[in-house]
Short mmCIF file of C-alpha atoms in Angstrom, two decimals:
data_model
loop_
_atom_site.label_atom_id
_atom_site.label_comp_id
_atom_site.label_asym_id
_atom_site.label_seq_id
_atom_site.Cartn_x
_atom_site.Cartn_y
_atom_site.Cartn_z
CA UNK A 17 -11.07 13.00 -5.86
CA UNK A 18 -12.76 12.30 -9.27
CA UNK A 19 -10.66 14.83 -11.00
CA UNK A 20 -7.37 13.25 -9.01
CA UNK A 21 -8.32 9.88 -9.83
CA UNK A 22 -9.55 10.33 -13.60
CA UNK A 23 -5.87 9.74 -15.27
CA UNK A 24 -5.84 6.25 -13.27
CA UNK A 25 -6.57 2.65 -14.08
CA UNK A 26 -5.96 2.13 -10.35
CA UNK A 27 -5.32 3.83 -7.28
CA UNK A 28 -4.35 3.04 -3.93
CA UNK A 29 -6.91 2.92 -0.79
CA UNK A 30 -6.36 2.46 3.00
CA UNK A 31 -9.52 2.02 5.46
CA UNK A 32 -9.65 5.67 7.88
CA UNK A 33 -9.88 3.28 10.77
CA UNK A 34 -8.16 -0.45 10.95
CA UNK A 35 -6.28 -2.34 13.72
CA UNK A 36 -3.57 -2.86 10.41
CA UNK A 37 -2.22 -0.11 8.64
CA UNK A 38 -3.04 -2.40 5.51
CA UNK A 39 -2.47 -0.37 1.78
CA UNK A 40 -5.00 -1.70 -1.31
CA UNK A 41 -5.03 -1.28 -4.73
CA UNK A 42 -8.23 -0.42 -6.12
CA UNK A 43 -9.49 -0.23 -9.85
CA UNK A 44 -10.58 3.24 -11.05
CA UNK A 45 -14.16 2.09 -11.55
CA UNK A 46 -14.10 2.02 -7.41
CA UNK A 47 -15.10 5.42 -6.13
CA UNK A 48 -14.10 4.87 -2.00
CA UNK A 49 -16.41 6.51 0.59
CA UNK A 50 -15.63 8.76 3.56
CA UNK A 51 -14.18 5.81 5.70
CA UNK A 52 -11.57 5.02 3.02
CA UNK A 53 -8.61 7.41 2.08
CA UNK A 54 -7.05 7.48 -1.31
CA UNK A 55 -3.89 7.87 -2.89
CA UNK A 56 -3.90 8.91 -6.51
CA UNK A 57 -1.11 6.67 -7.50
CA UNK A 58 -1.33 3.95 -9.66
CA UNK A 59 2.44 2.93 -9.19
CA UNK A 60 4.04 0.04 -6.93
CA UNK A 61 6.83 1.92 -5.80
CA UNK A 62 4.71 4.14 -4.08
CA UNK A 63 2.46 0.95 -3.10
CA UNK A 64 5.18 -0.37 -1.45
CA UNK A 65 6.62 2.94 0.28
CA UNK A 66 3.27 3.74 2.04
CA UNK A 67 2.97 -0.32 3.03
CA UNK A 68 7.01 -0.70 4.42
CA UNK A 69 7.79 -0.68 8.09
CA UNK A 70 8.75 2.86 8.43
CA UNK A 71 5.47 4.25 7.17
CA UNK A 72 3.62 2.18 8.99
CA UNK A 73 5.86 3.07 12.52
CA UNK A 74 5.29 6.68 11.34
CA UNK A 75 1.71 6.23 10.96
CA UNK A 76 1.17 4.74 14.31
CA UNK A 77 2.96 7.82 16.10
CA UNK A 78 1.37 10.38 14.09
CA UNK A 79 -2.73 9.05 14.31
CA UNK A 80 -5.09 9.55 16.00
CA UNK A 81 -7.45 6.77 18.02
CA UNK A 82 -10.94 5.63 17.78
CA UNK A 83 -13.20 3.17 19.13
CA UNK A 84 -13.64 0.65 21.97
CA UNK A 85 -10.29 -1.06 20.67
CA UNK A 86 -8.47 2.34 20.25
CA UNK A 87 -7.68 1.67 17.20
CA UNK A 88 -5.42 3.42 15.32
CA UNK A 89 -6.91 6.12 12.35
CA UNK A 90 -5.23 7.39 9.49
CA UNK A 91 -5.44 10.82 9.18
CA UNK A 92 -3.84 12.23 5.86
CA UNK A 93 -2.68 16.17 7.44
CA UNK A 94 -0.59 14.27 10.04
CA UNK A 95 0.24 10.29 8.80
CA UNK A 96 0.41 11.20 4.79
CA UNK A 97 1.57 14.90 4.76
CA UNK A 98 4.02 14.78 6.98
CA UNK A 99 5.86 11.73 5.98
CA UNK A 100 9.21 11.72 4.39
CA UNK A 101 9.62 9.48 1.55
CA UNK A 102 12.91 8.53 -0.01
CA UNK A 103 14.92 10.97 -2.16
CA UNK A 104 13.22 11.28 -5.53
CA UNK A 105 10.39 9.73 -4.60
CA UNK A 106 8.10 11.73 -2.94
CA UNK A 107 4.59 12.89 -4.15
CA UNK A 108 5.89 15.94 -5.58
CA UNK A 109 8.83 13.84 -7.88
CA UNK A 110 5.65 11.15 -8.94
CA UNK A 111 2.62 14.08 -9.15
CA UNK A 112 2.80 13.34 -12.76
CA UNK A 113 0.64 10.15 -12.37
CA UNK A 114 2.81 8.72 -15.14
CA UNK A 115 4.05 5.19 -15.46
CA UNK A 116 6.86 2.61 -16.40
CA UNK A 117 5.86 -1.20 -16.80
CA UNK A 118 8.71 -3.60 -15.37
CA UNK A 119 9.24 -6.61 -17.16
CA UNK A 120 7.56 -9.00 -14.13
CA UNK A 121 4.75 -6.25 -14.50
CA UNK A 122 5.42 -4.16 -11.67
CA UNK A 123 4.40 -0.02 -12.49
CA UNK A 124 7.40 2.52 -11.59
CA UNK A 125 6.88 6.20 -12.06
CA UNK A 126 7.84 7.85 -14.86
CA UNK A 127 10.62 9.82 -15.55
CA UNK A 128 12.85 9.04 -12.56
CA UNK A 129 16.69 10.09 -12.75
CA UNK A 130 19.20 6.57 -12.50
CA UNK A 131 20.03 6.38 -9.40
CA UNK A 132 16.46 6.61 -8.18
CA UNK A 133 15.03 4.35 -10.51
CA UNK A 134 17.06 1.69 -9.52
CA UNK A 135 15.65 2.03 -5.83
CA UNK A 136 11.78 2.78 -7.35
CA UNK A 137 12.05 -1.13 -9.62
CA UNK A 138 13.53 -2.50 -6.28
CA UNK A 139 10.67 -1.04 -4.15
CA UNK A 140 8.20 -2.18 -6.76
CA UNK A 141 9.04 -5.81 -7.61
CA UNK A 142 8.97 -6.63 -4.02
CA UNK A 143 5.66 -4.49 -3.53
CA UNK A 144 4.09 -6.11 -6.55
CA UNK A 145 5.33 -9.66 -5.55
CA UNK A 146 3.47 -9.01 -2.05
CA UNK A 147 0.33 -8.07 -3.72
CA UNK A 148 0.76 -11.58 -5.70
CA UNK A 149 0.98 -14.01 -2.39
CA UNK A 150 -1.71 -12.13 -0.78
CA UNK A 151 -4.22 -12.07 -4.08
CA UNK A 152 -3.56 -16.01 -3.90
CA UNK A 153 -4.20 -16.56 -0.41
CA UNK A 154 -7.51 -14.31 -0.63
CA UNK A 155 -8.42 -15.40 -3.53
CA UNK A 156 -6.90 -19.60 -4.68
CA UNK A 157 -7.83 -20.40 -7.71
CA UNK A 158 -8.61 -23.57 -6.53
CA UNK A 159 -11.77 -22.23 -4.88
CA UNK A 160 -12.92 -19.49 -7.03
CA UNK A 161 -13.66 -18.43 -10.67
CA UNK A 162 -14.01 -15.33 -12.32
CA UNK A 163 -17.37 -13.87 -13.44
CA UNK A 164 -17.69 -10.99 -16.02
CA UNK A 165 -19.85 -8.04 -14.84
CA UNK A 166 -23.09 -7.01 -16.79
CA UNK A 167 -22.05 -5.05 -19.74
CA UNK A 168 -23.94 -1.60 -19.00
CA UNK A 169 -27.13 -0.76 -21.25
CA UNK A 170 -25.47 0.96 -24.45
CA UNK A 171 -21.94 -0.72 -23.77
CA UNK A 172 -20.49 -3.01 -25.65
CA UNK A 173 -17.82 -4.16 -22.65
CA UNK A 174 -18.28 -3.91 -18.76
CA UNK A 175 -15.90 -1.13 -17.30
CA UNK A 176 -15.93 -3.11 -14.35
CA UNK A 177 -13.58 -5.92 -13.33
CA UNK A 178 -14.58 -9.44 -12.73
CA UNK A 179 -16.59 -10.86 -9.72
CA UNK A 180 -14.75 -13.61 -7.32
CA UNK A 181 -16.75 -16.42 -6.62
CA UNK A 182 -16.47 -19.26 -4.88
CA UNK A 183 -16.79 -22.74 -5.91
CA UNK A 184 -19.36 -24.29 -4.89
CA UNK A 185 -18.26 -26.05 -0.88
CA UNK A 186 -15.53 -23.32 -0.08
CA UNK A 187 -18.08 -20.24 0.26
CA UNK A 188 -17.17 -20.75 4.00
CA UNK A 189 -13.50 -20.92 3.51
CA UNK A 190 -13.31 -18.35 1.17
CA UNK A 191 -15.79 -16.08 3.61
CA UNK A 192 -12.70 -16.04 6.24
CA UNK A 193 -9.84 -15.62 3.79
CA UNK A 194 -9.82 -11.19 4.59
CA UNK A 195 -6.57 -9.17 5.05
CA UNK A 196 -7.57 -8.81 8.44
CA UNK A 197 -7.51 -12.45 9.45
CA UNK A 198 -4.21 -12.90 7.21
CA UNK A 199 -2.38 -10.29 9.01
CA UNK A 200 -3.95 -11.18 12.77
CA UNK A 201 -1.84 -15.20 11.41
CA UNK A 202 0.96 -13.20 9.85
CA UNK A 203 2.55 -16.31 8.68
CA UNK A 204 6.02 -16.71 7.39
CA UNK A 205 5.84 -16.16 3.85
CA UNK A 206 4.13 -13.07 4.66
CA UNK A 207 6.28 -11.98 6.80
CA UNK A 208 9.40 -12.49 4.71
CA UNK A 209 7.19 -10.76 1.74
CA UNK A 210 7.09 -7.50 4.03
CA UNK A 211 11.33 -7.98 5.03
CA UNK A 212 12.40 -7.96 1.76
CA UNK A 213 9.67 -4.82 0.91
CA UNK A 214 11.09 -3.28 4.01
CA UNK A 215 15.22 -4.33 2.94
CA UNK A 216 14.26 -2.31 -0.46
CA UNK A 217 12.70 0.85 0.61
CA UNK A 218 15.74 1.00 3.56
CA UNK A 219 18.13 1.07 0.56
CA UNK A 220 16.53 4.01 -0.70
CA UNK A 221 16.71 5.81 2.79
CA UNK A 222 20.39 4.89 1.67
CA UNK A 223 20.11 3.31 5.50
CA UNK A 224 23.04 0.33 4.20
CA UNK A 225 22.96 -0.49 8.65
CA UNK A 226 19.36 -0.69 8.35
CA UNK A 227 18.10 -4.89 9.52
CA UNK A 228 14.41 -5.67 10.73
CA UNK A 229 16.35 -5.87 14.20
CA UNK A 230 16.24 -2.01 13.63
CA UNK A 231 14.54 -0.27 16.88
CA UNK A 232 11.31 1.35 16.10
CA UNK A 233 12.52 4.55 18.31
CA UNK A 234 15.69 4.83 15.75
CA UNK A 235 13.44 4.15 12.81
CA UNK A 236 11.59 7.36 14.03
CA UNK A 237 14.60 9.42 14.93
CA UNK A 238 15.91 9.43 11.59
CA UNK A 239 12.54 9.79 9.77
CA UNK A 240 11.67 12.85 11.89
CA UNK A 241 15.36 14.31 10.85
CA UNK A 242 14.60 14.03 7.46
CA UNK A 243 11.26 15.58 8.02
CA UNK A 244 12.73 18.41 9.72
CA UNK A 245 15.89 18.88 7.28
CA UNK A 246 13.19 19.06 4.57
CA UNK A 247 10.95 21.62 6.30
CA UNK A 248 14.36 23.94 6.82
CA UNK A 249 15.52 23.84 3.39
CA UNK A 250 11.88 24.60 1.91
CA UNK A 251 11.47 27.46 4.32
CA UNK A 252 8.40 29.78 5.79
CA UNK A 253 5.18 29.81 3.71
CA UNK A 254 4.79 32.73 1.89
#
């Protein structure tokens, strides 16, 4: 994971076990434990691909269950592996780690052909402006300020990224304010935030019928066609 991750200034991290299938981005300085998997990408394209609807849906049939509350875990061989991203935009067409910075900020990979990299800004800007409304929700900067880490001995900067604090009288506020309890409210500006991440990553299924009205059974039928048209045309393993 080291060796995947060392290229990165972030990567992407979702918790093994979690009533939400909930995607993070993590700085490189975080090395996750066994409960977390990773995702050597730094990119929001693939951010948002791995956090839309239809992974999610996929996810959910392909897991397996833990726990008193069955809840659902992620297990990469089945939920990650097995999952068919868009056209040109798979692991194998990003496994360069390489990236593009959008004007709004948003990271694309690298090196994409036209067509496809109009779908990968699409993805990203509504990934990256998802990440935005949940950052100020978690964190308002109304209730919090940023603290520099300790610069390491023999240092002269911290590699590490700023400690969140609260303002003194919302510790309590700011103690509930977790991805978890936003996504148990799922209120409406979240919700849209996911539609429109959903809307973009449909377009690059080319699914043009494709509305949140959208059956989760048909959602599945035509990712598990693309799955299997993909295993055909690569063949047996030598």
């Amino acid at each position: 994971m080291k060796q995947a991750l060392a290229k990165l200034e972030r990567h992407l991290a979702t918790a093994r076990v979690a009533k939400h299938r909930l995607f993070v981005r993590l700085p490189a300085t975080t090395l996750a434990d066994s409960q977390v998997v990773v995702m050597a990408r730094a990119d929001d394209t693939t951010f948002g691909i791995l956090h839309s609807r239809f992974h999610e849906l996929w996810s959910l049939r392909m897991c397996t269950w833990m726990g008193k509350g069955n809840d659902p875990r992620y297990t990469p061989t089945t939920c990650f592996e097995t999952f068919p991203f868009p056209p040109g935009l798979t692991p194998a067409d990003t496994a360069s780690q390489q990236t593009e910075v959008l004007a709004d900020g948003a990271l694309i990979p690298a090196g994409l052909a036209s067509g496809v990299r109009v779908h990968a800004e699409a993805i990203a800007r509504a990934a990256y402006a998802l990440n935005a409304l949940r950052e100020r929700w978690l964190n308002p900067p109304e209730w919090t300020q940023r603290v520099p880490e300790v610069v390491p001995l023999g240092m002269s900067a911290s590699p590490y990224p700023d400690r969140i604090e609260a303002l003194p009288g919302y510790e309590k506020e700011l103690a509930k304010r977790t991805l978890t309890n936003l996504y148990n409210q799922r209120p409406a500006w979240l919700a849209q935030a996911h539609e429109a991440l959903d809307a973009a990553v449909a377009a690059a299924y080319c699914w043009d019928d494709y509305t949140p009205a959208m059956p989760d059974e048909e959602i599945l039928r035509r990712l598990l066609a693309l799955n299997q048209a993909r295993a055909a045309s690569t063949g047996p393993a030598p």
